[in-house]
Amino acid sequence: MSKMKKILILLFCLTAIFPLSGSGEAPCSYGFGGHGILVCSSGSNYYAKNSSTGEIISSGTNITTVVESVYSVLPRTGKSEIFFKGNFNVPTTISSNMSNLTLDFSEASFILNDNVNKDILSFIESSNVKIIGGFIDGNKDNQGGASSSGIRFYNNNPKQTKNIYIGGVNLTNISRYGIYIENFTVVTIKDTSLNSIGTAGNEGRGVYLKNGSGATIENIVGKNFRRYGILLNTVENGAIRDANISLARGDRGIYVFNSKNITISDCTSYENNLAGITFSDTYNSSVINCQSYNNTNDGLLIQGDANGDTNLTKNITVIGGWYHNNHRDGIRIQALLTGNVNDVKITGAYVTGNRDVGINLNSIDNTSINNIYISNNIIKHNNNSSGRGVRLYLSNNTYMNNNFFEDNNIDILYFNDFSVPIKN
């Protein structure tokens, strides 16, 4: 056999085993000598292989089928790592019930195909999962208006999703929720960006954590939400740090509801349709050194809005921060329905240029606001519209000390049925 014929036969055999990509390289030619499993794209084909041996585990034109085939052969004990490289078109939800799993998307992008109308990545009863990096595009304008989430973890309570880490992910064009996690213990989401979340008829929540404890959200940048940027619903022991949230067009930038022991610190929330930051039916919580400005309603709203429990919003501390140019109040403490507000301290805040009131205590619906401490704040230039520095309405035991007022239409407006000691 001639030398040329031998070369042609060898090339034919290699092509049969590893179909050539558009660049002329064998699929998944990178990554040999690594560890874990490598999932990669080559033209319209997808391959999963053992990174150490190069053995092909699964292949095909449907990335969901390829990845779920890998899940089916992973051990149920011990840790597993899957690395993704390339661009992946997602025809339906990639589902997993695996635990002890690391998914590295640092060199990968996912886009949901047209008219899928389902979540992109879904995990049920999974614990000890890390998702690292990557670009996830929900292609929401081509989903027929139905709802889908970028990343979703869920389970049937009382089973708990435990120890979830999501870091460095970029989510965009998602129909419903960017990241949704419910019934959890210990979740960390950091260094992640969200843009354009929600469509008409869908919720449009960037990060939504529900029914859990031990939540950390850090260094999140998000904009263009149909409703909320970040929502914590029935969460205890949580922290939101260094978040930058804007353009929650239908509701609030950062919203904490029915929760306890939550700290929001060094966050910026602006140009949202309602309040920049809201505590509602929440207690033992604080807002520290945050900026909230140019919101349609309030910079910070502390609200009692309970159904049945009349004293759920209490022990709230506001330290420092800048609440500026909001179209209603800089800081608003509000009791309505059956929800009283008790024991709030506001100190060291810079409250300026808000349309109606710098700091407003507003009690309606036969509720009350009790034991409010306002000290060492700078309250000035609240001189648009009604233009009040501080407004007290049906509040009981409000203490004011060492605040600086300047250029408000009225520094302190006192509408109160109760005896209130004021020292300033």
CSV table of C-alpha atoms in Angstrom, one decimal:
chain,number,residue,atom,x,y,z
A,1,MET,CA,0.0,0.0,0.0
A,2,SER,CA,1.4,3.4,-0.9
A,3,LYS,CA,2.3,6.0,1.7
A,4,MET,CA,-0.5,8.3,0.4
A,5,LYS,CA,-3.2,5.6,0.7
A,6,LYS,CA,-2.1,5.0,4.3
A,7,ILE,CA,-2.4,8.7,5.1
A,8,LEU,CA,-5.9,8.9,3.5
A,9,ILE,CA,-7.1,5.8,5.4
A,10,LEU,CA,-5.7,7.2,8.7
A,11,LEU,CA,-7.5,10.6,8.1
A,12,PHE,CA,-10.8,8.7,7.3
A,13,CYS,CA,-10.6,6.8,10.6
A,14,LEU,CA,-9.8,9.9,12.7
A,15,THR,CA,-12.7,11.7,11.0
A,16,ALA,CA,-15.1,8.9,11.8
A,17,ILE,CA,-14.1,8.9,15.4
A,18,PHE,CA,-13.7,12.7,15.8
A,19,PRO,CA,-15.7,14.6,13.2
A,20,LEU,CA,-13.8,17.7,12.2
A,21,SER,CA,-15.1,21.1,13.4
A,22,GLY,CA,-15.4,24.2,11.2
A,23,SER,CA,-11.8,25.1,12.1
A,24,GLY,CA,-10.5,21.7,11.1
A,25,GLU,CA,-9.7,20.6,14.7
A,26,ALA,CA,-11.0,17.5,16.3
A,27,PRO,CA,-13.8,18.2,18.8
A,28,CYS,CA,-12.8,18.9,22.4
A,29,SER,CA,-9.1,18.9,21.3
A,30,TYR,CA,-8.4,21.1,24.3
A,31,GLY,CA,-8.5,20.0,27.9
A,32,PHE,CA,-6.5,16.7,27.6
A,33,GLY,CA,-4.6,16.0,30.8
A,34,GLY,CA,-7.2,17.8,33.0
A,35,HIS,CA,-9.6,16.3,35.5
A,36,GLY,CA,-13.3,15.8,35.7
A,37,ILE,CA,-15.6,15.8,32.6
A,38,LEU,CA,-15.3,18.3,29.7
A,39,VAL,CA,-18.5,19.2,27.7
A,40,CYS,CA,-17.7,21.2,24.6
A,41,SER,CA,-19.3,22.3,21.3
A,42,SER,CA,-18.0,21.7,17.8
A,43,GLY,CA,-20.1,23.2,15.2
A,44,SER,CA,-23.7,21.9,15.8
A,45,ASN,CA,-22.4,18.9,17.8
A,46,TYR,CA,-21.8,18.6,21.5
A,47,TYR,CA,-19.4,16.2,23.2
A,48,ALA,CA,-18.8,15.1,26.8
A,49,LYS,CA,-15.5,13.4,27.5
A,50,ASN,CA,-13.3,12.3,30.3
A,51,SER,CA,-10.7,15.1,30.5
A,52,SER,CA,-7.9,12.8,31.6
A,53,THR,CA,-8.3,10.0,29.1
A,54,GLY,CA,-10.2,11.7,26.2
A,55,GLU,CA,-12.9,9.0,26.3
A,56,ILE,CA,-16.1,10.2,24.8
A,57,ILE,CA,-18.9,9.7,27.3
A,58,SER,CA,-21.8,11.2,25.3
A,59,SER,CA,-22.3,13.1,22.1
A,60,GLY,CA,-25.1,14.5,19.9
A,61,THR,CA,-26.8,17.7,18.6
A,62,ASN,CA,-28.9,18.2,21.8
A,63,ILE,CA,-27.0,19.7,24.6
A,64,THR,CA,-29.7,18.8,27.2
A,65,THR,CA,-29.5,15.1,26.3
A,66,VAL,CA,-25.7,15.2,26.4
A,67,VAL,CA,-25.4,16.8,29.8
A,68,GLU,CA,-28.2,14.7,31.3
A,69,SER,CA,-26.4,11.6,30.0
A,70,VAL,CA,-23.3,12.7,31.9
A,71,TYR,CA,-25.4,13.2,35.1
A,72,SER,CA,-26.7,9.7,34.8
A,73,VAL,CA,-23.2,8.1,35.0
A,74,LEU,CA,-21.8,10.3,37.7
A,75,PRO,CA,-21.3,8.7,41.1
A,76,ARG,CA,-23.9,9.5,43.8
A,77,THR,CA,-21.2,9.8,46.4
A,78,GLY,CA,-18.0,12.0,46.2
A,79,LYS,CA,-17.6,15.2,44.3
A,80,SER,CA,-17.9,15.6,40.5
A,81,GLU,CA,-16.7,18.4,38.3
A,82,ILE,CA,-17.9,19.3,34.8
A,83,PHE,CA,-16.2,21.9,32.7
A,84,PHE,CA,-18.0,23.5,29.8
A,85,LYS,CA,-16.3,25.2,26.8
A,86,GLY,CA,-18.1,26.7,23.8
A,87,ASN,CA,-21.5,28.0,22.8
A,88,PHE,CA,-24.6,25.9,23.6
A,89,ASN,CA,-28.1,26.2,22.2
A,90,VAL,CA,-30.5,24.9,24.8
A,91,PRO,CA,-33.6,23.1,23.4
A,92,THR,CA,-35.2,22.4,26.7
A,93,THR,CA,-34.4,22.5,30.5
A,94,ILE,CA,-31.1,20.9,31.6
A,95,SER,CA,-32.3,19.2,34.8
A,96,SER,CA,-30.4,17.7,37.6
A,97,ASN,CA,-31.0,16.0,41.0
A,98,MET,CA,-27.3,15.7,41.6
A,99,SER,CA,-25.4,16.9,44.7
A,100,ASN,CA,-21.7,17.4,45.3
A,101,LEU,CA,-21.4,18.9,41.9
A,102,THR,CA,-19.3,21.7,40.4
A,103,LEU,CA,-20.3,23.2,37.0
A,104,ASP,CA,-17.7,25.5,35.6
A,105,PHE,CA,-19.1,27.7,32.8
A,106,SER,CA,-16.2,30.1,32.7
A,107,GLU,CA,-15.6,29.5,29.0
A,108,ALA,CA,-19.2,28.8,28.0
A,109,SER,CA,-22.4,30.5,26.9
A,110,PHE,CA,-25.9,29.2,26.9
A,111,ILE,CA,-28.9,30.6,24.9
A,112,LEU,CA,-32.4,29.2,25.1
A,113,ASN,CA,-33.8,28.3,21.7
A,114,ASP,CA,-37.0,30.0,20.4
A,115,ASN,CA,-40.3,29.0,21.9
A,116,VAL,CA,-39.0,26.7,24.6
A,117,ASN,CA,-40.7,28.5,27.5
A,118,LYS,CA,-38.9,26.6,30.2
A,119,ASP,CA,-36.1,27.1,32.7
A,120,ILE,CA,-32.6,26.9,31.4
A,121,LEU,CA,-30.9,25.2,34.3
A,122,SER,CA,-33.0,23.4,36.9
A,123,PHE,CA,-32.0,21.5,40.1
A,124,ILE,CA,-34.3,19.5,42.3
A,125,GLU,CA,-33.3,18.4,45.8
A,126,SER,CA,-29.6,19.2,45.0
A,127,SER,CA,-27.1,20.2,47.6
A,128,ASN,CA,-23.4,21.2,47.7
A,129,VAL,CA,-23.6,22.6,44.1
A,130,LYS,CA,-21.2,25.3,42.7
A,131,ILE,CA,-21.9,27.2,39.5
A,132,ILE,CA,-19.0,29.2,38.3
A,133,GLY,CA,-18.9,31.8,35.5
A,134,GLY,CA,-20.6,31.7,32.2
A,135,PHE,CA,-23.1,33.7,30.1
A,136,ILE,CA,-26.8,32.6,30.2
A,137,ASP,CA,-29.3,34.2,27.7
A,138,GLY,CA,-33.0,33.4,28.1
A,139,ASN,CA,-33.9,34.8,24.7
A,140,LYS,CA,-37.0,36.2,26.2
A,141,ASP,CA,-38.3,38.1,23.2
A,142,ASN,CA,-38.7,34.8,21.4
A,143,GLN,CA,-40.4,32.7,24.1
A,144,GLY,CA,-44.1,33.5,23.3
A,145,GLY,CA,-44.6,35.3,26.6
A,146,ALA,CA,-44.3,32.2,28.8
A,147,SER,CA,-42.2,32.1,31.9
A,148,SER,CA,-38.7,30.7,32.4
A,149,SER,CA,-35.8,31.1,34.8
A,150,GLY,CA,-32.1,31.2,34.2
A,151,ILE,CA,-31.1,29.1,37.2
A,152,ARG,CA,-33.6,27.4,39.5
A,153,PHE,CA,-33.2,25.3,42.7
A,154,TYR,CA,-36.3,23.9,44.3
A,155,ASN,CA,-37.5,21.0,46.4
A,156,ASN,CA,-40.4,19.8,48.4
A,157,ASN,CA,-40.3,21.3,51.9
A,158,PRO,CA,-39.2,20.2,54.4
A,159,LYS,CA,-36.3,18.8,52.3
A,160,GLN,CA,-33.7,21.5,52.0
A,161,THR,CA,-31.4,22.7,49.2
A,162,LYS,CA,-28.1,23.1,51.1
A,163,ASN,CA,-24.8,24.8,50.3
A,164,ILE,CA,-25.3,26.5,47.0
A,165,TYR,CA,-22.7,28.8,45.4
A,166,ILE,CA,-23.3,30.8,42.3
A,167,GLY,CA,-20.4,33.1,41.3
A,168,GLY,CA,-19.3,35.1,38.3
A,169,VAL,CA,-22.4,34.3,36.2
A,170,ASN,CA,-23.9,36.8,33.6
A,171,LEU,CA,-27.7,36.4,33.1
A,172,THR,CA,-29.6,38.3,30.5
A,173,ASN,CA,-32.9,38.4,28.7
A,174,ILE,CA,-34.7,36.0,31.2
A,175,SER,CA,-38.5,35.8,31.0
A,176,ARG,CA,-39.3,35.4,34.8
A,177,TYR,CA,-36.5,34.9,37.4
A,178,GLY,CA,-32.8,35.3,36.9
A,179,ILE,CA,-31.9,33.1,39.9
A,180,TYR,CA,-34.7,31.4,42.0
A,181,ILE,CA,-33.9,29.3,45.1
A,182,GLU,CA,-36.4,28.1,47.6
A,183,ASN,CA,-36.4,26.0,50.8
A,184,PHE,CA,-32.7,26.4,51.3
A,185,THR,CA,-29.9,26.4,53.9
A,186,VAL,CA,-26.8,28.4,53.1
A,187,VAL,CA,-26.8,30.1,49.7
A,188,THR,CA,-24.0,32.4,48.3
A,189,ILE,CA,-24.5,34.5,45.1
A,190,LYS,CA,-21.6,36.8,44.3
A,191,ASP,CA,-19.8,38.6,41.4
A,192,THR,CA,-22.9,38.1,39.2
A,193,SER,CA,-24.7,40.4,36.8
A,194,LEU,CA,-28.3,40.5,35.7
A,195,ASN,CA,-29.9,42.4,32.9
A,196,SER,CA,-33.3,42.6,31.3
A,197,ILE,CA,-35.3,40.2,33.5
A,198,GLY,CA,-39.1,39.7,33.1
A,199,THR,CA,-41.7,40.1,30.4
A,200,ALA,CA,-45.3,41.2,30.3
A,201,GLY,CA,-47.4,38.8,32.5
A,202,ASN,CA,-44.3,37.5,34.3
A,203,GLU,CA,-42.8,38.4,37.6
A,204,GLY,CA,-39.4,39.7,36.5
A,205,ARG,CA,-37.3,39.1,39.6
A,206,GLY,CA,-33.5,39.2,39.3
A,207,VAL,CA,-32.5,37.2,42.4
A,208,TYR,CA,-35.4,35.6,44.3
A,209,LEU,CA,-34.7,33.6,47.5
A,210,LYS,CA,-37.7,32.1,49.3
A,211,ASN,CA,-38.0,30.1,52.6
A,212,GLY,CA,-34.5,29.7,53.8
A,213,SER,CA,-31.7,30.7,56.1
A,214,GLY,CA,-28.1,31.7,55.6
A,215,ALA,CA,-28.2,33.8,52.5
A,216,THR,CA,-25.3,35.9,51.2
A,217,ILE,CA,-25.7,38.1,48.1
A,218,GLU,CA,-22.5,40.1,47.3
A,219,ASN,CA,-21.2,42.2,44.5
A,220,ILE,CA,-24.3,41.9,42.3
A,221,VAL,CA,-24.9,44.3,39.4
A,222,GLY,CA,-28.4,44.3,38.0
A,223,LYS,CA,-30.7,46.5,35.9
A,224,ASN,CA,-33.9,46.4,33.9
A,225,PHE,CA,-36.2,44.3,35.9
A,226,ARG,CA,-39.9,44.0,35.4
A,227,ARG,CA,-40.5,43.9,39.1
A,228,TYR,CA,-37.7,43.4,41.7
A,229,GLY,CA,-34.0,43.4,41.5
A,230,ILE,CA,-33.4,41.4,44.7
A,231,LEU,CA,-36.2,39.8,46.7
A,232,LEU,CA,-35.9,37.9,50.0
A,233,ASN,CA,-39.1,36.3,51.1
A,234,THR,CA,-39.2,34.5,54.5
A,235,VAL,CA,-35.4,34.4,54.9
A,236,GLU,CA,-33.5,34.5,58.2
A,237,ASN,CA,-29.8,35.3,58.7
A,238,GLY,CA,-29.0,37.0,55.4
A,239,ALA,CA,-26.6,39.6,54.1
A,240,ILE,CA,-26.8,41.7,50.9
A,241,ARG,CA,-23.5,43.5,50.3
A,242,ASP,CA,-22.2,45.7,47.5
A,243,ALA,CA,-25.2,45.3,45.3
A,244,ASN,CA,-25.9,47.8,42.5
A,245,ILE,CA,-29.5,47.7,41.5
A,246,SER,CA,-31.4,49.9,39.1
A,247,LEU,CA,-34.4,50.2,36.8
A,248,ALA,CA,-36.8,47.8,38.6
A,249,ARG,CA,-39.5,49.2,36.4
A,250,GLY,CA,-42.6,47.7,38.1
A,251,ASP,CA,-41.6,47.7,41.8
A,252,ARG,CA,-38.6,47.9,44.2
A,253,GLY,CA,-34.9,47.6,43.8
A,254,ILE,CA,-34.1,45.5,46.9
A,255,TYR,CA,-37.1,44.1,48.8
A,256,VAL,CA,-37.0,42.1,52.1
A,257,PHE,CA,-40.3,40.7,53.2
A,258,ASN,CA,-41.3,38.6,56.2
A,259,SER,CA,-37.7,38.0,57.2
A,260,LYS,CA,-35.4,38.5,60.1
A,261,ASN,CA,-31.7,39.1,60.9
A,262,ILE,CA,-31.0,40.7,57.5
A,263,THR,CA,-28.2,43.2,56.9
A,264,ILE,CA,-28.0,45.3,53.7
A,265,SER,CA,-24.7,47.2,53.5
A,266,ASP,CA,-22.8,49.3,51.0
A,267,CYS,CA,-25.5,48.9,48.4
A,268,THR,CA,-26.7,51.3,45.7
A,269,SER,CA,-30.3,51.3,44.4
A,270,TYR,CA,-31.6,53.9,42.0
A,271,GLU,CA,-34.2,54.8,39.4
A,272,ASN,CA,-36.6,52.1,40.5
A,273,ASN,CA,-40.4,52.5,40.1
A,274,LEU,CA,-41.2,52.3,43.8
A,275,ALA,CA,-38.7,52.3,46.7
A,276,GLY,CA,-35.0,51.7,46.3
A,277,ILE,CA,-34.8,49.5,49.4
A,278,THR,CA,-37.7,48.1,51.4
A,279,PHE,CA,-38.1,46.2,54.7
A,280,SER,CA,-41.6,44.9,55.1
A,281,ASP,CA,-42.8,42.7,58.0
A,282,THR,CA,-39.1,42.2,58.9
A,283,TYR,CA,-37.3,42.5,62.2
A,284,ASN,CA,-33.8,42.6,63.8
A,285,SER,CA,-32.3,43.9,60.6
A,286,SER,CA,-30.2,46.8,59.4
A,287,VAL,CA,-29.3,49.1,56.5
A,288,ILE,CA,-25.7,50.3,56.6
A,289,ASN,CA,-24.0,52.9,54.4
A,290,CYS,CA,-26.3,52.5,51.4
A,291,GLN,CA,-27.2,54.9,48.6
A,292,SER,CA,-30.7,55.1,47.3
A,293,TYR,CA,-31.7,57.9,44.9
A,294,ASN,CA,-33.8,59.0,42.0
A,295,ASN,CA,-36.5,56.4,42.9
A,296,THR,CA,-40.1,57.1,42.0
A,297,ASN,CA,-41.3,56.6,45.6
A,298,ASP,CA,-38.9,56.3,48.6
A,299,GLY,CA,-35.2,55.8,49.0
A,300,LEU,CA,-35.7,53.5,52.0
A,301,LEU,CA,-39.2,52.2,53.1
A,302,ILE,CA,-39.6,50.5,56.5
A,303,GLN,CA,-43.1,49.1,56.5
A,304,GLY,CA,-45.5,47.2,58.7
A,305,ASP,CA,-47.9,45.3,56.4
A,306,ALA,CA,-48.8,42.3,58.5
A,307,ASN,CA,-51.7,39.9,58.1
A,308,GLY,CA,-52.5,39.0,61.7
A,309,ASP,CA,-49.2,39.8,63.5
A,310,THR,CA,-49.4,43.4,64.5
A,311,ASN,CA,-45.8,43.8,65.6
A,312,LEU,CA,-43.7,42.1,63.0
A,313,THR,CA,-41.6,45.1,61.8
A,314,LYS,CA,-39.3,46.0,64.7
A,315,ASN,CA,-35.7,46.5,65.7
A,316,ILE,CA,-34.5,48.1,62.5
A,317,THR,CA,-31.3,50.1,62.4
A,318,VAL,CA,-30.3,52.5,59.7
A,319,ILE,CA,-26.7,53.7,59.9
A,320,GLY,CA,-25.1,56.2,57.5
A,321,GLY,CA,-26.0,56.3,53.8
A,322,TRP,CA,-27.3,58.8,51.3
A,323,TYR,CA,-31.0,59.1,50.4
A,324,HIS,CA,-31.3,61.7,47.7
A,325,ASN,CA,-33.7,63.1,45.2
A,326,ASN,CA,-36.4,60.5,45.6
A,327,HIS,CA,-39.8,61.5,44.3
A,328,ARG,CA,-41.6,60.9,47.6
A,329,ASP,CA,-39.5,60.5,50.8
A,330,GLY,CA,-35.9,59.9,51.5
A,331,ILE,CA,-36.7,57.5,54.4
A,332,ARG,CA,-40.3,56.5,55.1
A,333,ILE,CA,-41.5,54.5,58.1
A,334,GLN,CA,-45.0,53.4,57.4
A,335,ALA,CA,-47.6,51.4,59.4
A,336,LEU,CA,-50.6,50.1,57.5
A,337,LEU,CA,-53.2,47.4,57.5
A,338,THR,CA,-52.5,45.6,60.8
A,339,GLY,CA,-48.8,46.1,60.9
A,340,ASN,CA,-47.3,48.4,63.6
A,341,VAL,CA,-43.7,49.5,63.4
A,342,ASN,CA,-41.6,49.5,66.6
A,343,ASP,CA,-38.0,50.4,67.6
A,344,VAL,CA,-36.3,51.9,64.6
A,345,LYS,CA,-33.0,53.8,64.9
A,346,ILE,CA,-31.8,56.2,62.2
A,347,THR,CA,-28.4,57.7,62.7
A,348,GLY,CA,-25.7,59.3,60.6
A,349,ALA,CA,-27.7,59.4,57.4
A,350,TYR,CA,-27.5,62.1,54.7
A,351,VAL,CA,-31.0,62.8,53.6
A,352,THR,CA,-31.2,65.5,50.9
A,353,GLY,CA,-33.2,66.9,48.0
A,354,ASN,CA,-36.2,64.6,48.3
A,355,ARG,CA,-39.5,65.8,46.9
A,356,ASP,CA,-41.9,65.4,49.8
A,357,VAL,CA,-40.2,64.5,53.1
A,358,GLY,CA,-36.6,63.7,54.2
A,359,ILE,CA,-37.7,61.3,57.0
A,360,ASN,CA,-41.4,60.6,57.2
A,361,LEU,CA,-43.2,58.7,60.0
A,362,ASN,CA,-46.7,57.8,58.6
A,363,SER,CA,-49.2,55.7,60.4
A,364,ILE,CA,-52.6,54.8,58.9
A,365,ASP,CA,-55.3,52.1,59.1
A,366,ASN,CA,-55.5,52.4,63.0
A,367,THR,CA,-51.9,51.2,63.4
A,368,SER,CA,-49.0,52.9,65.3
A,369,ILE,CA,-45.3,53.7,65.0
A,370,ASN,CA,-43.5,53.4,68.3
A,371,ASN,CA,-40.0,54.2,69.7
A,372,ILE,CA,-38.3,55.8,66.8
A,373,TYR,CA,-34.8,57.3,67.4
A,374,ILE,CA,-33.5,59.9,64.9
A,375,SER,CA,-30.1,61.3,65.7
A,376,ASN,CA,-27.0,62.8,64.1
A,377,ASN,CA,-28.5,63.0,60.6
A,378,ILE,CA,-28.0,65.7,58.0
A,379,ILE,CA,-31.4,66.6,56.6
A,380,LYS,CA,-31.5,69.4,54.0
A,381,HIS,CA,-32.7,70.7,50.7
A,382,ASN,CA,-36.0,68.8,51.0
A,383,ASN,CA,-37.8,71.7,49.5
A,384,ASN,CA,-39.7,70.4,46.5
A,385,SER,CA,-43.4,69.9,46.6
A,386,SER,CA,-44.3,69.7,50.4
A,387,GLY,CA,-40.6,69.9,51.3
A,388,ARG,CA,-40.4,68.8,54.9
A,389,GLY,CA,-37.3,67.7,56.7
A,390,VAL,CA,-39.0,65.4,59.2
A,391,ARG,CA,-42.8,64.6,59.4
A,392,LEU,CA,-44.3,62.9,62.5
A,393,TYR,CA,-47.8,61.5,62.1
A,394,LEU,CA,-49.4,59.3,64.7
A,395,SER,CA,-46.0,58.2,66.1
A,396,ASN,CA,-45.4,57.5,69.7
A,397,ASN,CA,-42.2,58.1,71.6
A,398,THR,CA,-40.1,59.6,68.9
A,399,TYR,CA,-36.7,60.8,70.0
A,400,MET,CA,-34.7,63.3,67.9
A,401,ASN,CA,-31.3,64.5,68.9
A,402,ASN,CA,-28.4,66.4,67.2
A,403,ASN,CA,-29.7,66.5,63.7
A,404,PHE,CA,-28.7,69.2,61.3
A,405,PHE,CA,-31.4,70.9,59.2
A,406,GLU,CA,-30.9,73.2,56.3
A,407,ASP,CA,-33.0,74.6,53.5
A,408,ASN,CA,-36.2,72.5,54.0
A,409,ASN,CA,-39.5,74.2,53.5
A,410,ILE,CA,-40.4,73.0,57.1
A,411,ASP,CA,-37.8,71.4,59.2
A,412,ILE,CA,-40.1,69.4,61.5
A,413,LEU,CA,-43.8,69.0,60.8
A,414,TYR,CA,-45.7,67.6,63.9
A,415,PHE,CA,-49.0,65.8,63.2
A,416,ASN,CA,-49.4,63.7,66.2
A,417,ASP,CA,-52.0,62.4,68.6
A,418,PHE,CA,-49.5,61.2,71.2
A,419,SER,CA,-47.0,62.9,73.4
A,420,VAL,CA,-43.6,62.9,71.8
A,421,PRO,CA,-40.4,64.2,73.4
A,422,ILE,CA,-38.2,65.9,70.8
A,423,LYS,CA,-34.7,67.2,71.5
A,424,ASN,CA,-32.8,68.6,68.7
